[in-house]
C-alpha positions as a printed NumPy array, in Angstrom:
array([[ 38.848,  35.367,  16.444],
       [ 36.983,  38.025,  14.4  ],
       [ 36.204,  40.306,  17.321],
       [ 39.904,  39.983,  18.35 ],
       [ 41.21 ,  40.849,  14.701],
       [ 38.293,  43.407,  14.308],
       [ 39.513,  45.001,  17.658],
       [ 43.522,  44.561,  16.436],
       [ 42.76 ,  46.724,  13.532],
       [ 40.689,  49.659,  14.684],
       [ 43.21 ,  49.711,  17.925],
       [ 46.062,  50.298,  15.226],
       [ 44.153,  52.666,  13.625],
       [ 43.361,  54.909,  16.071],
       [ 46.665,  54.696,  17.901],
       [ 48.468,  55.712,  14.946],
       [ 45.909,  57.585,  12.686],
       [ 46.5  ,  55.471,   9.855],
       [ 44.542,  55.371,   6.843],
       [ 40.519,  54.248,   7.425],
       [ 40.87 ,  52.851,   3.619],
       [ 43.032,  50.314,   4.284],
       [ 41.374,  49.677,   7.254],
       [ 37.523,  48.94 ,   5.632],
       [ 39.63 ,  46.909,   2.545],
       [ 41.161,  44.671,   5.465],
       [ 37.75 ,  44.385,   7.291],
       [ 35.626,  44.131,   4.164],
       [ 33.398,  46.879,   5.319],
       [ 32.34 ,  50.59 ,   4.002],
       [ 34.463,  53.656,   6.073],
       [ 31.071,  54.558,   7.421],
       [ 31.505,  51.286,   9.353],
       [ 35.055,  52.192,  10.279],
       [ 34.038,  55.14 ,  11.55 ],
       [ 31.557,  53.337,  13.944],
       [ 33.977,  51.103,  15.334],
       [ 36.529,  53.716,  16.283],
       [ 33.714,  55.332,  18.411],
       [ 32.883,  52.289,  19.342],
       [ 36.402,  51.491,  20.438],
       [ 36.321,  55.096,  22.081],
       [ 33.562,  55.046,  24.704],
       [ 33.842,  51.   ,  25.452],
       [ 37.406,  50.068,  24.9  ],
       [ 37.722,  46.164,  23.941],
       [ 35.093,  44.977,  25.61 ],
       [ 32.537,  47.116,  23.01 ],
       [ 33.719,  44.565,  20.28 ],
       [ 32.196,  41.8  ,  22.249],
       [ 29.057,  40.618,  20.116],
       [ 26.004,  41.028,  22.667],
       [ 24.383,  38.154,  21.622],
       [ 27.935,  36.122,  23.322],
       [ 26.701,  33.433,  25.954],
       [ 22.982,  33.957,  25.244],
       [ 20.46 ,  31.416,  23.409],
       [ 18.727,  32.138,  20.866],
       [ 15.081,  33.032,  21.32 ],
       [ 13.933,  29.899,  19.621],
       [ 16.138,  27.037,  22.013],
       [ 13.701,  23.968,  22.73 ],
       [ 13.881,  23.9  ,  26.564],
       [ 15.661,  20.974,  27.99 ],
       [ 12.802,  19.218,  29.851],
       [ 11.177,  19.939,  26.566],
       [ 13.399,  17.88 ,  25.096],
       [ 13.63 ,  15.16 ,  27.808],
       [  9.92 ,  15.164,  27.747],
       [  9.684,  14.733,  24.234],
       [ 12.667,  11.652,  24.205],
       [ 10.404,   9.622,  27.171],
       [  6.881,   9.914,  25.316],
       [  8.695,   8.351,  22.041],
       [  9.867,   5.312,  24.38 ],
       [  6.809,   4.757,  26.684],
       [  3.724,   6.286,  24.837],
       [  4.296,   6.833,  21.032],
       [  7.067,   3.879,  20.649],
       [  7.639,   2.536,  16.971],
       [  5.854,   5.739,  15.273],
       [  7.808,   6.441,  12.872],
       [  9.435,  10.555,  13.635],
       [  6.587,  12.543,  11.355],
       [  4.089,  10.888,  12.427],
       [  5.388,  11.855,  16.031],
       [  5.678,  15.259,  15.282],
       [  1.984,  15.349,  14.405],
       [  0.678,  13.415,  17.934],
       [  3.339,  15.319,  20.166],
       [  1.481,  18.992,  18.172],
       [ -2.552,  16.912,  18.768],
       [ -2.349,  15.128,  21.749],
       [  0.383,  16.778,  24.075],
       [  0.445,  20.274,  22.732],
       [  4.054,  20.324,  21.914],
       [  5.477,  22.003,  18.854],
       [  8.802,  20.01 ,  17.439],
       [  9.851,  19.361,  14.068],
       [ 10.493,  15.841,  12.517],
       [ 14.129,  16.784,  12.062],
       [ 14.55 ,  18.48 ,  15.854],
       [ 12.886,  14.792,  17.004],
       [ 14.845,  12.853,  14.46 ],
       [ 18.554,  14.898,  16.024],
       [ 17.701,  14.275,  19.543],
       [ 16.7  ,  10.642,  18.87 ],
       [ 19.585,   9.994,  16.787],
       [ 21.484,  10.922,  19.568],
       [ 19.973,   8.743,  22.132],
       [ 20.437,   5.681,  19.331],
       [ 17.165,   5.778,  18.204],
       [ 16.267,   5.413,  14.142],
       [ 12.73 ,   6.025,  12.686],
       [ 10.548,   2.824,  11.603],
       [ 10.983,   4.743,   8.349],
       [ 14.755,   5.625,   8.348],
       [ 17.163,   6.32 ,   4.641],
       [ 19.667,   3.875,   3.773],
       [ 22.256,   6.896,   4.217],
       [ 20.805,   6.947,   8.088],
       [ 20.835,   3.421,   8.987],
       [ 24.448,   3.306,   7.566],
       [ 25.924,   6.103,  10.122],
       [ 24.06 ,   4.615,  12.968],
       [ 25.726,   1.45 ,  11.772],
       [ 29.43 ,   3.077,  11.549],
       [ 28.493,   4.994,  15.384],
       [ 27.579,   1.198,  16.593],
       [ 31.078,  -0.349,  15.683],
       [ 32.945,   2.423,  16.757],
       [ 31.282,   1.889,  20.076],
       [ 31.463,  -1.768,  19.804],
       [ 35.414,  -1.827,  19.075],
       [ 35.972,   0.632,  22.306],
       [ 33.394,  -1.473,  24.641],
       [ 34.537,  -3.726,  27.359],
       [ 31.619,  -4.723,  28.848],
       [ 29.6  ,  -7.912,  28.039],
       [ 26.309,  -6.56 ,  28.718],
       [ 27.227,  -3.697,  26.506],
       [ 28.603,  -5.576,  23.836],
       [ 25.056,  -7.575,  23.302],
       [ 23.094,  -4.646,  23.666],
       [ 25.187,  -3.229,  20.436],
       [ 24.592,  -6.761,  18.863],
       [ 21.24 ,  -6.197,  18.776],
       [ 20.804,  -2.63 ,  17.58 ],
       [ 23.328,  -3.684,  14.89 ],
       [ 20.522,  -6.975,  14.157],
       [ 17.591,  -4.424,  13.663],
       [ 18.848,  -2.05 ,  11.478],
       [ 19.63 ,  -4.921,   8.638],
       [ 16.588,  -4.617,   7.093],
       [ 15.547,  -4.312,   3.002],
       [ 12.421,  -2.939,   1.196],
       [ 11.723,  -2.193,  -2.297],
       [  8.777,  -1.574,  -4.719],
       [  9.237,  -0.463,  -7.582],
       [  7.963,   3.266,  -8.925],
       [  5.812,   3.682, -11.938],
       [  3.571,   6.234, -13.475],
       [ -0.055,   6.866, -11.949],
       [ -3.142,   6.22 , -14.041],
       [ -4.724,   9.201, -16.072],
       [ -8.194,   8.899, -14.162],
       [ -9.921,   8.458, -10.327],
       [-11.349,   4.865, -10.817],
       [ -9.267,   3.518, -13.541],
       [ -7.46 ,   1.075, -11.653],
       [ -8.108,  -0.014,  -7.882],
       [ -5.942,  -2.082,  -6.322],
       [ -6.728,  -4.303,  -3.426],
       [ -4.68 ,  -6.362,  -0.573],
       [ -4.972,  -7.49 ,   2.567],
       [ -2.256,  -7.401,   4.845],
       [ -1.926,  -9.527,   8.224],
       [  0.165,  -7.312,  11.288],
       [ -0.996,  -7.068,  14.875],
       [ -2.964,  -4.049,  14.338],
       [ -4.35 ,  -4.   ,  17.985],
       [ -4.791,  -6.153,  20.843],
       [ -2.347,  -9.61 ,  21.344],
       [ -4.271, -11.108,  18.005],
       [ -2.611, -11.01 ,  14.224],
       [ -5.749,  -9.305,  11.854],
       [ -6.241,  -8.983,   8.569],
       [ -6.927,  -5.429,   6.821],
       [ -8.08 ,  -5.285,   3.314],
       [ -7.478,  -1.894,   1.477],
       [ -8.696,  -0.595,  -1.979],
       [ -6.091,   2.506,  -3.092],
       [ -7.312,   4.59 ,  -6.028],
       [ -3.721,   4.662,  -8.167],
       [ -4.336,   7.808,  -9.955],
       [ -4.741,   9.826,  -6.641],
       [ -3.535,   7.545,  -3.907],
       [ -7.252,   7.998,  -1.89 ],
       [ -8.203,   4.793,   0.064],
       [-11.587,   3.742,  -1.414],
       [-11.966,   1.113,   1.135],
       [-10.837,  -0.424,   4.771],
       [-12.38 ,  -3.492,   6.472],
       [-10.799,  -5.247,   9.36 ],
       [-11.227,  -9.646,   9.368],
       [ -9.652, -12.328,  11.302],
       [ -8.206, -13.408,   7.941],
       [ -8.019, -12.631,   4.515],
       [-12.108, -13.28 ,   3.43 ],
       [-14.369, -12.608,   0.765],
       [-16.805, -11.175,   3.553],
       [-13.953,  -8.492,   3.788],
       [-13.74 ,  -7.625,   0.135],
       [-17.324,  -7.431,  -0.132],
       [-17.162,  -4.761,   2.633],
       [-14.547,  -2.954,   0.421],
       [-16.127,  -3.178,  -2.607],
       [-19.84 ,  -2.317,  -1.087],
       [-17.861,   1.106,   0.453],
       [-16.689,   1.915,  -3.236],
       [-19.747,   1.089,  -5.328],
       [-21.779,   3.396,  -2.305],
       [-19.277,   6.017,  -2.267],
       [-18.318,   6.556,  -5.606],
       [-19.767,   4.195,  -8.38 ],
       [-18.279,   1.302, -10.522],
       [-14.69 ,   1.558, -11.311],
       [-13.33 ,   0.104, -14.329],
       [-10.959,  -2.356, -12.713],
       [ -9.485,  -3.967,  -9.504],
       [ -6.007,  -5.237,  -9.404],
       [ -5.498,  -8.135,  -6.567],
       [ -3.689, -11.105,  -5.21 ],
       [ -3.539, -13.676,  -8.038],
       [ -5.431, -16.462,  -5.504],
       [ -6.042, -19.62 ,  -7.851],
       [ -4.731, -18.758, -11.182],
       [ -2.89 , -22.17 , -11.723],
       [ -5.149, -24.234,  -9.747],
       [ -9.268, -23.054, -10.164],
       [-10.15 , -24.09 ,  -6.806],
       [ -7.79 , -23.787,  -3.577],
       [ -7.085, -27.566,  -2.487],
       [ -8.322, -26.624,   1.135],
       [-11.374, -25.058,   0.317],
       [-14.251, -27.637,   0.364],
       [-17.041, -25.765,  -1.333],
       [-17.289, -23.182,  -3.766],
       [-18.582, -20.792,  -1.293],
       [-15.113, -20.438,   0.392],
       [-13.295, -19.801,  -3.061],
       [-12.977, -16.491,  -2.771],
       [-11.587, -16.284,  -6.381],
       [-14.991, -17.53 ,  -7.843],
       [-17.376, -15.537,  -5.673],
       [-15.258, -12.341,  -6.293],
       [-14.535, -12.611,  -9.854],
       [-18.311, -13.74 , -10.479],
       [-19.534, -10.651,  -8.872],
       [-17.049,  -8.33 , -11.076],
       [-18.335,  -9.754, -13.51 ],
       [-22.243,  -8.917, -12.885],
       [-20.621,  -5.114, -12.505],
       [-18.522,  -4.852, -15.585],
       [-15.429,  -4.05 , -13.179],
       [-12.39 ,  -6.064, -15.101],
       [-10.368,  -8.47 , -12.147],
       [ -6.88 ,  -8.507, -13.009],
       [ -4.715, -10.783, -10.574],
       [ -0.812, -11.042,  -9.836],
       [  1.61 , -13.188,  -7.682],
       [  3.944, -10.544,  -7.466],
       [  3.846,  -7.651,  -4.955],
       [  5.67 ,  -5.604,  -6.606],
       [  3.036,  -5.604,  -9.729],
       [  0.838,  -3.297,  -6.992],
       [  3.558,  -1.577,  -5.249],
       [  0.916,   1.144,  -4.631],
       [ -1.251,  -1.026,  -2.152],
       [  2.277,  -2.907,  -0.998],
       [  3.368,   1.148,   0.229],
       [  0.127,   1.888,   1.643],
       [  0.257,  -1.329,   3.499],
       [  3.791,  -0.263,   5.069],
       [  2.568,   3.309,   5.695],
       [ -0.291,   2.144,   8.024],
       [  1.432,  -0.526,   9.776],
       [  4.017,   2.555,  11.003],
       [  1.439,   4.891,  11.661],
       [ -2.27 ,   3.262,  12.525],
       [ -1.689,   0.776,  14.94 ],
       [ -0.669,   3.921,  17.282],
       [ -4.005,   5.241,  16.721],
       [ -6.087,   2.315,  17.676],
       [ -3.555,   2.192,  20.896],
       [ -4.013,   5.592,  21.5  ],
       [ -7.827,   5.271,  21.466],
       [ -7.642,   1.829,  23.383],
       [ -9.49 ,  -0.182,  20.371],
       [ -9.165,  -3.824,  21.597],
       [-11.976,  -5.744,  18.966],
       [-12.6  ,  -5.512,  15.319],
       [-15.839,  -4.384,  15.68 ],
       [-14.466,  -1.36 ,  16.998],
       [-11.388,  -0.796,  14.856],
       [-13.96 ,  -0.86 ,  11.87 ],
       [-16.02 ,   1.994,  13.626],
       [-12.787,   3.768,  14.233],
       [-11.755,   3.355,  10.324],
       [-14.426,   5.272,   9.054],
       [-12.572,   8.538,  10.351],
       [ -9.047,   7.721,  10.08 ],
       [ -9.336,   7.038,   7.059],
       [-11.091,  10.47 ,   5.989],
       [ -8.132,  12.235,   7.921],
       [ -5.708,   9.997,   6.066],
       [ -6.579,  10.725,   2.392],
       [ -7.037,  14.691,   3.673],
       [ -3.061,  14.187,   4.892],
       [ -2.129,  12.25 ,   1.785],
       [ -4.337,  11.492,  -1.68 ],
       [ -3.978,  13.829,  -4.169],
       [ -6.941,  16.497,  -4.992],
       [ -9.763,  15.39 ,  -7.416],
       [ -9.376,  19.245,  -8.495],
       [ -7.911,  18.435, -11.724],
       [ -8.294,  14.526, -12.166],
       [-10.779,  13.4  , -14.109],
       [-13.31 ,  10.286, -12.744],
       [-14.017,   7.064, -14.486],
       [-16.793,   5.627, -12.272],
       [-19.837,   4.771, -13.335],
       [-22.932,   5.785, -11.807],
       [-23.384,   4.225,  -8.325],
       [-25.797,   1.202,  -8.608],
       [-29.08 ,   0.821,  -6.457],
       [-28.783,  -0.769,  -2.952],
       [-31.02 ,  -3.349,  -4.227],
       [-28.94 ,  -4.115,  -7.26 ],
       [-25.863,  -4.029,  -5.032],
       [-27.028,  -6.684,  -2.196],
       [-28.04 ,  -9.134,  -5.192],
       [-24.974,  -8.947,  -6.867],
       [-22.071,  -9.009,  -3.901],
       [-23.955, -12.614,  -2.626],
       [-21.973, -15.675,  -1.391],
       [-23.634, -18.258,  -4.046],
       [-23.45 , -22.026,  -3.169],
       [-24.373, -25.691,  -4.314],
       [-26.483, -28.088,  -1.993],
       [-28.661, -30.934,  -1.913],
       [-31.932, -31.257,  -0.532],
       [-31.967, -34.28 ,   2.357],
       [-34.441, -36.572,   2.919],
       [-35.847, -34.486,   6.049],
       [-36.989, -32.042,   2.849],
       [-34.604, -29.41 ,   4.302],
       [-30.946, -27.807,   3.292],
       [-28.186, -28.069,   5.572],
       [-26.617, -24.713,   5.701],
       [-23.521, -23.147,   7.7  ],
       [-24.212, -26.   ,  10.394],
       [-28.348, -25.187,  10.425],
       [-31.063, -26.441,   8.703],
       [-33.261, -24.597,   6.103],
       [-36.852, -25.771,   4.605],
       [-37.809, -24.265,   1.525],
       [-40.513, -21.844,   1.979],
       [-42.427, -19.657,  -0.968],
       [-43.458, -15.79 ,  -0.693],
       [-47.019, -16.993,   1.178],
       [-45.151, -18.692,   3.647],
       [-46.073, -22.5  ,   2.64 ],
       [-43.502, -24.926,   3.22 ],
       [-42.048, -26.619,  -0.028],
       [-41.389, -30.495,   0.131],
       [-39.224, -31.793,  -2.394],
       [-37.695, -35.02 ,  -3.374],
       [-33.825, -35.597,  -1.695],
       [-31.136, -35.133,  -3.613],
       [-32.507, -32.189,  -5.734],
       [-30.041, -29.37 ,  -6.449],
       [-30.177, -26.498,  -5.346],
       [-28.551, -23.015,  -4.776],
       [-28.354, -21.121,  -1.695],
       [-28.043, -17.464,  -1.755],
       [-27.125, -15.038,   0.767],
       [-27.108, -11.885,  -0.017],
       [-25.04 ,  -8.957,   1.007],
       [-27.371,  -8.074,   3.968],
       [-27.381, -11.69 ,   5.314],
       [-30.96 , -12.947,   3.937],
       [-30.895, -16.205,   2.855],
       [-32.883, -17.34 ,  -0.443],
       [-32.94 , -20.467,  -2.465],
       [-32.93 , -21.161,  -6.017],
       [-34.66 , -24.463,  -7.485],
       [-34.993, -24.626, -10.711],
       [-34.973, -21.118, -11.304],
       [-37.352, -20.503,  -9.234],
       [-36.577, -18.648,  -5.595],
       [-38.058, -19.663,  -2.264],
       [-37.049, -18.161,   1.077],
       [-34.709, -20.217,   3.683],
       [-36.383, -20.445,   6.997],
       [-34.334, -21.826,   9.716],
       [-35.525, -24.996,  12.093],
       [-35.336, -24.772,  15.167],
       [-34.144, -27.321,  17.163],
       [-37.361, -27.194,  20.468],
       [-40.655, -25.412,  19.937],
       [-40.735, -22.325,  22.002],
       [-44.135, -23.225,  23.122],
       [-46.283, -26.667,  23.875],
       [-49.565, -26.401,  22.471],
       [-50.755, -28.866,  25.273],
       [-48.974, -27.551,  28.508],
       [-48.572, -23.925,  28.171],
       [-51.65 , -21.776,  28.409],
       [-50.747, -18.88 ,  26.22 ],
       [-50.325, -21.126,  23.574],
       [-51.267, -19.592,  20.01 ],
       [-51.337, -21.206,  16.825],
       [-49.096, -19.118,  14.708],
       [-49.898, -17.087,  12.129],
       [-48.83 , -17.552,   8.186],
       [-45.811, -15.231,   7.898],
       [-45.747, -13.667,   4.134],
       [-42.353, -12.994,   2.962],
       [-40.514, -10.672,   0.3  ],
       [-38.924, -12.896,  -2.535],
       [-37.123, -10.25 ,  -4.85 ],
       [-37.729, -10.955,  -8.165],
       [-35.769, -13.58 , -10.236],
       [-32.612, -11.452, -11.603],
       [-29.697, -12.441, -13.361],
       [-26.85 , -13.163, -11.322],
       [-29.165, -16.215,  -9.245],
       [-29.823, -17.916, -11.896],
       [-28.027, -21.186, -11.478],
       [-27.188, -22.144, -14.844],
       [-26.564, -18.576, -15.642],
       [-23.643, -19.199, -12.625],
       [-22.583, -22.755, -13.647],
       [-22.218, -21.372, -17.257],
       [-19.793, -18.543, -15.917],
       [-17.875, -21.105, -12.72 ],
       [-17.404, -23.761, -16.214],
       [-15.565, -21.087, -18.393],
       [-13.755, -20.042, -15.587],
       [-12.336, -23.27 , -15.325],
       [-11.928, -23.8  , -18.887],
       [ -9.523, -20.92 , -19.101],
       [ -8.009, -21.663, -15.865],
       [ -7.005, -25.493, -17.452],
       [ -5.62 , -23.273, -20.773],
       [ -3.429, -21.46 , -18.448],
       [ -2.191, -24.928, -16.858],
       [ -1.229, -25.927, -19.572]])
């Protein structure tokens, strides 16, 4: 229509030599102009008002195949990623250049919504789906619809608050159950730094374990130091010990909060997820993006996820955490390895039997000091197993520690049939010395407050 007036105008003009004023006021252009189009108008006639750009796309048109290309990896390869996330595996693994909002068009088209779609989104796809629903016929059609209209009802909220001031001033911690990988529903535990967003720690479990947020916390206190405080699941605030757990040892609550305690790290628990909506976000974020990435590099066992964590999650906080630039740090100076294995140790109550021995995880234990001489002692004494971070197993009897050697059920030898029979040696062993969190009333003292507080909160 432009062309066609444009070409009306400079026709009239020339035809009747009118004035080129009037003409560049009705075209909103300078007479210099004007005087370009009559030439123009001269040596091509109409067809020189053409634009030559008519009919031709634009230099920077995705291909088609590109695009059907793009629409069959999302549904066979790269299938509930949510449309960023795509745009960064199509650009790493396939080599193809498209935008999240090119992706998101073309998908939208095809009726497909990101993991991570708006509210304002979900409610067009929702309008195109009825509209298509009213006009269908077809059964098969109709169902089809049904369920597209059944996914898209969805809710999520966590509420928004301010960061802390400092990098270790508050660390919160959750563990969140999805199928990660493989056909099995695991557990992974996750320590976000709130003032920058950087995850501190990642351990995958079978469920949600103190083993796990040992790993977590052993990956912080190596990494960066002591922080000042961990926000987590409130576990057994109204009842000190969880009714299924049959020994203190599986109270994860206890064990945790006794070890925060040896640190100086402050435990603050909550019921409500949206108390640590930081961790609760993070959660959502990596069930959209990671379990693509484990796919993608065919992890099938925990063993190997946990290998595969430690660089995800280094090209995760480079992608997301804010810079340490201009935050200032809180964490105390990283403890000793030494220091650390004592401290993060599963701590438990048994009995001595009248074999002289301590039944332990199934196995039994005799008593044995740093010489490597067996220890008898009368059944029924107390005593308190400890196994450290590292998996050695020590045993505190009256505050005094002995080693836990294992009994095996056959002698690998017979001293009367087999010929290369040799008496074995006495084995010395390394007891480290007595330090405060083994002590066992030193523990009792802290498990009895505990519960005195935990009572005060009952009622």
């Amino acid at each position: 229509m432009k062309e066609q007036y444009k070409y009306e105008i400079i026709k009239k003009l020339v035809d009747t030599n009118g004035n080129k004023k009037n003409a560049a006021l009705k075209l909103h252009c300078t007479i210099r102009t004007v005087n370009r189009l009559i030439l123009l108008y001269q040596n091509e006639g109409k067809e020189g008002f053409i634009h030559k750009n008519r009919n031709r796309k634009p230099s920077t048109t995705i291909p088609e195949d590109t695009r059907r290309k793009v629409i069959d990896l999302y549904r066979t390869k790269y299938h509930d990623a949510n449309f960023t996330h795509f745009s960064e595996l199509l650009l790493k693994n396939e080599n193809i250049s498209v935008s999240d909002s090119t992706i998101k068009k073309w998908l939208f088209d095809e009726g497909i919504l990101s993991p991570k779609a708006r509210k304002k989104t979900i409610k067009k796809m929702k309008s195109i789906l009825s509209e298509h629903k009213k006009r269908s016929n077809s059964k098969k059609e109709l169902v089809k619809i049904e369920e597209k209209l059944e996914r898209l009802d969805r809710s999520d909220a966590h509420p928004r608050r301010p960061r802390c001031a400092y990098f270790g001033e508050l660390i919160q911690m959750d563990a969140s159950p999805h199928l990660w990988f493989g056909d099995t529903i695991s557990h992974l535990h996750l320590a976000i730094d709130d003032a920058t967003g950087m995850i501190v720690g990642a351990y995958f479990d079978r469920q949600e374990t103190l083993n796990a947020y040992y790993q977590i916390t052993y990956q912080i206190l190596t990494a960066y130091g002591i922080p000042a405080k961990f926000f987590t699941d409130r576990r057994t605030v109204f009842e000190y010990k969880r009714k299924n757990a049959s020994s203190d040892e599986e109270d994860t609550f206890t064990q945790f909060s006794y070890a925060c305690h040896q640190l100086g790290i402050e435990l603050e628990c909550s019921s409500v997820p949206q108390a640590k909506g930081r961790v609760e976000r993070l959660n959502q974020t990596l069930q959209s993006r990671l379990p693509i990435e484990l796919r993608l590099a065919g992890i099938s066992t925990i063993e190997e996820a946990n290998e595969f964590l430690n660089s995800y999650i280094k090209e995760f906080n480079d992608m997301f955490s804010l810079p340490l630039n201009n935050t200032k740090t809180v964490f105390e100076k990283q403890p000793e390895n030494t220091k650390i294995n004592q401290i993060l140790a599963v701590l438990s109550t048994r009995k001595i039997d009248n074999g002289h021995c301590i039944r332990y995880k199934n196995k039994y234990y005799i008593p044995v000091t740093k010489n490597g001489i067996r220890t008898y002692l009368k059944k029924g004494t107390t005593a308190m197993v400890i196994e450290s971070f590292e998996g050695s197993l020590y045993v505190n009897i009256l505050d005094q520690l002995f080693v836990m050697v294992k009994i095996p059920e056959h002698e690998e030898l017979s001293k009367t049939f087999d010929v290369q029979y040799e008496k074995p040696k006495q084995r010395k062993y390394y007891i480290p010395p007595m330090s405060h969190p083994w002590k066992h009333a030193s523990y009792l003292n802290y498990v009895a407050k505990q519960k005195h507080r935990m009572n005060g909160a009952n009622v």
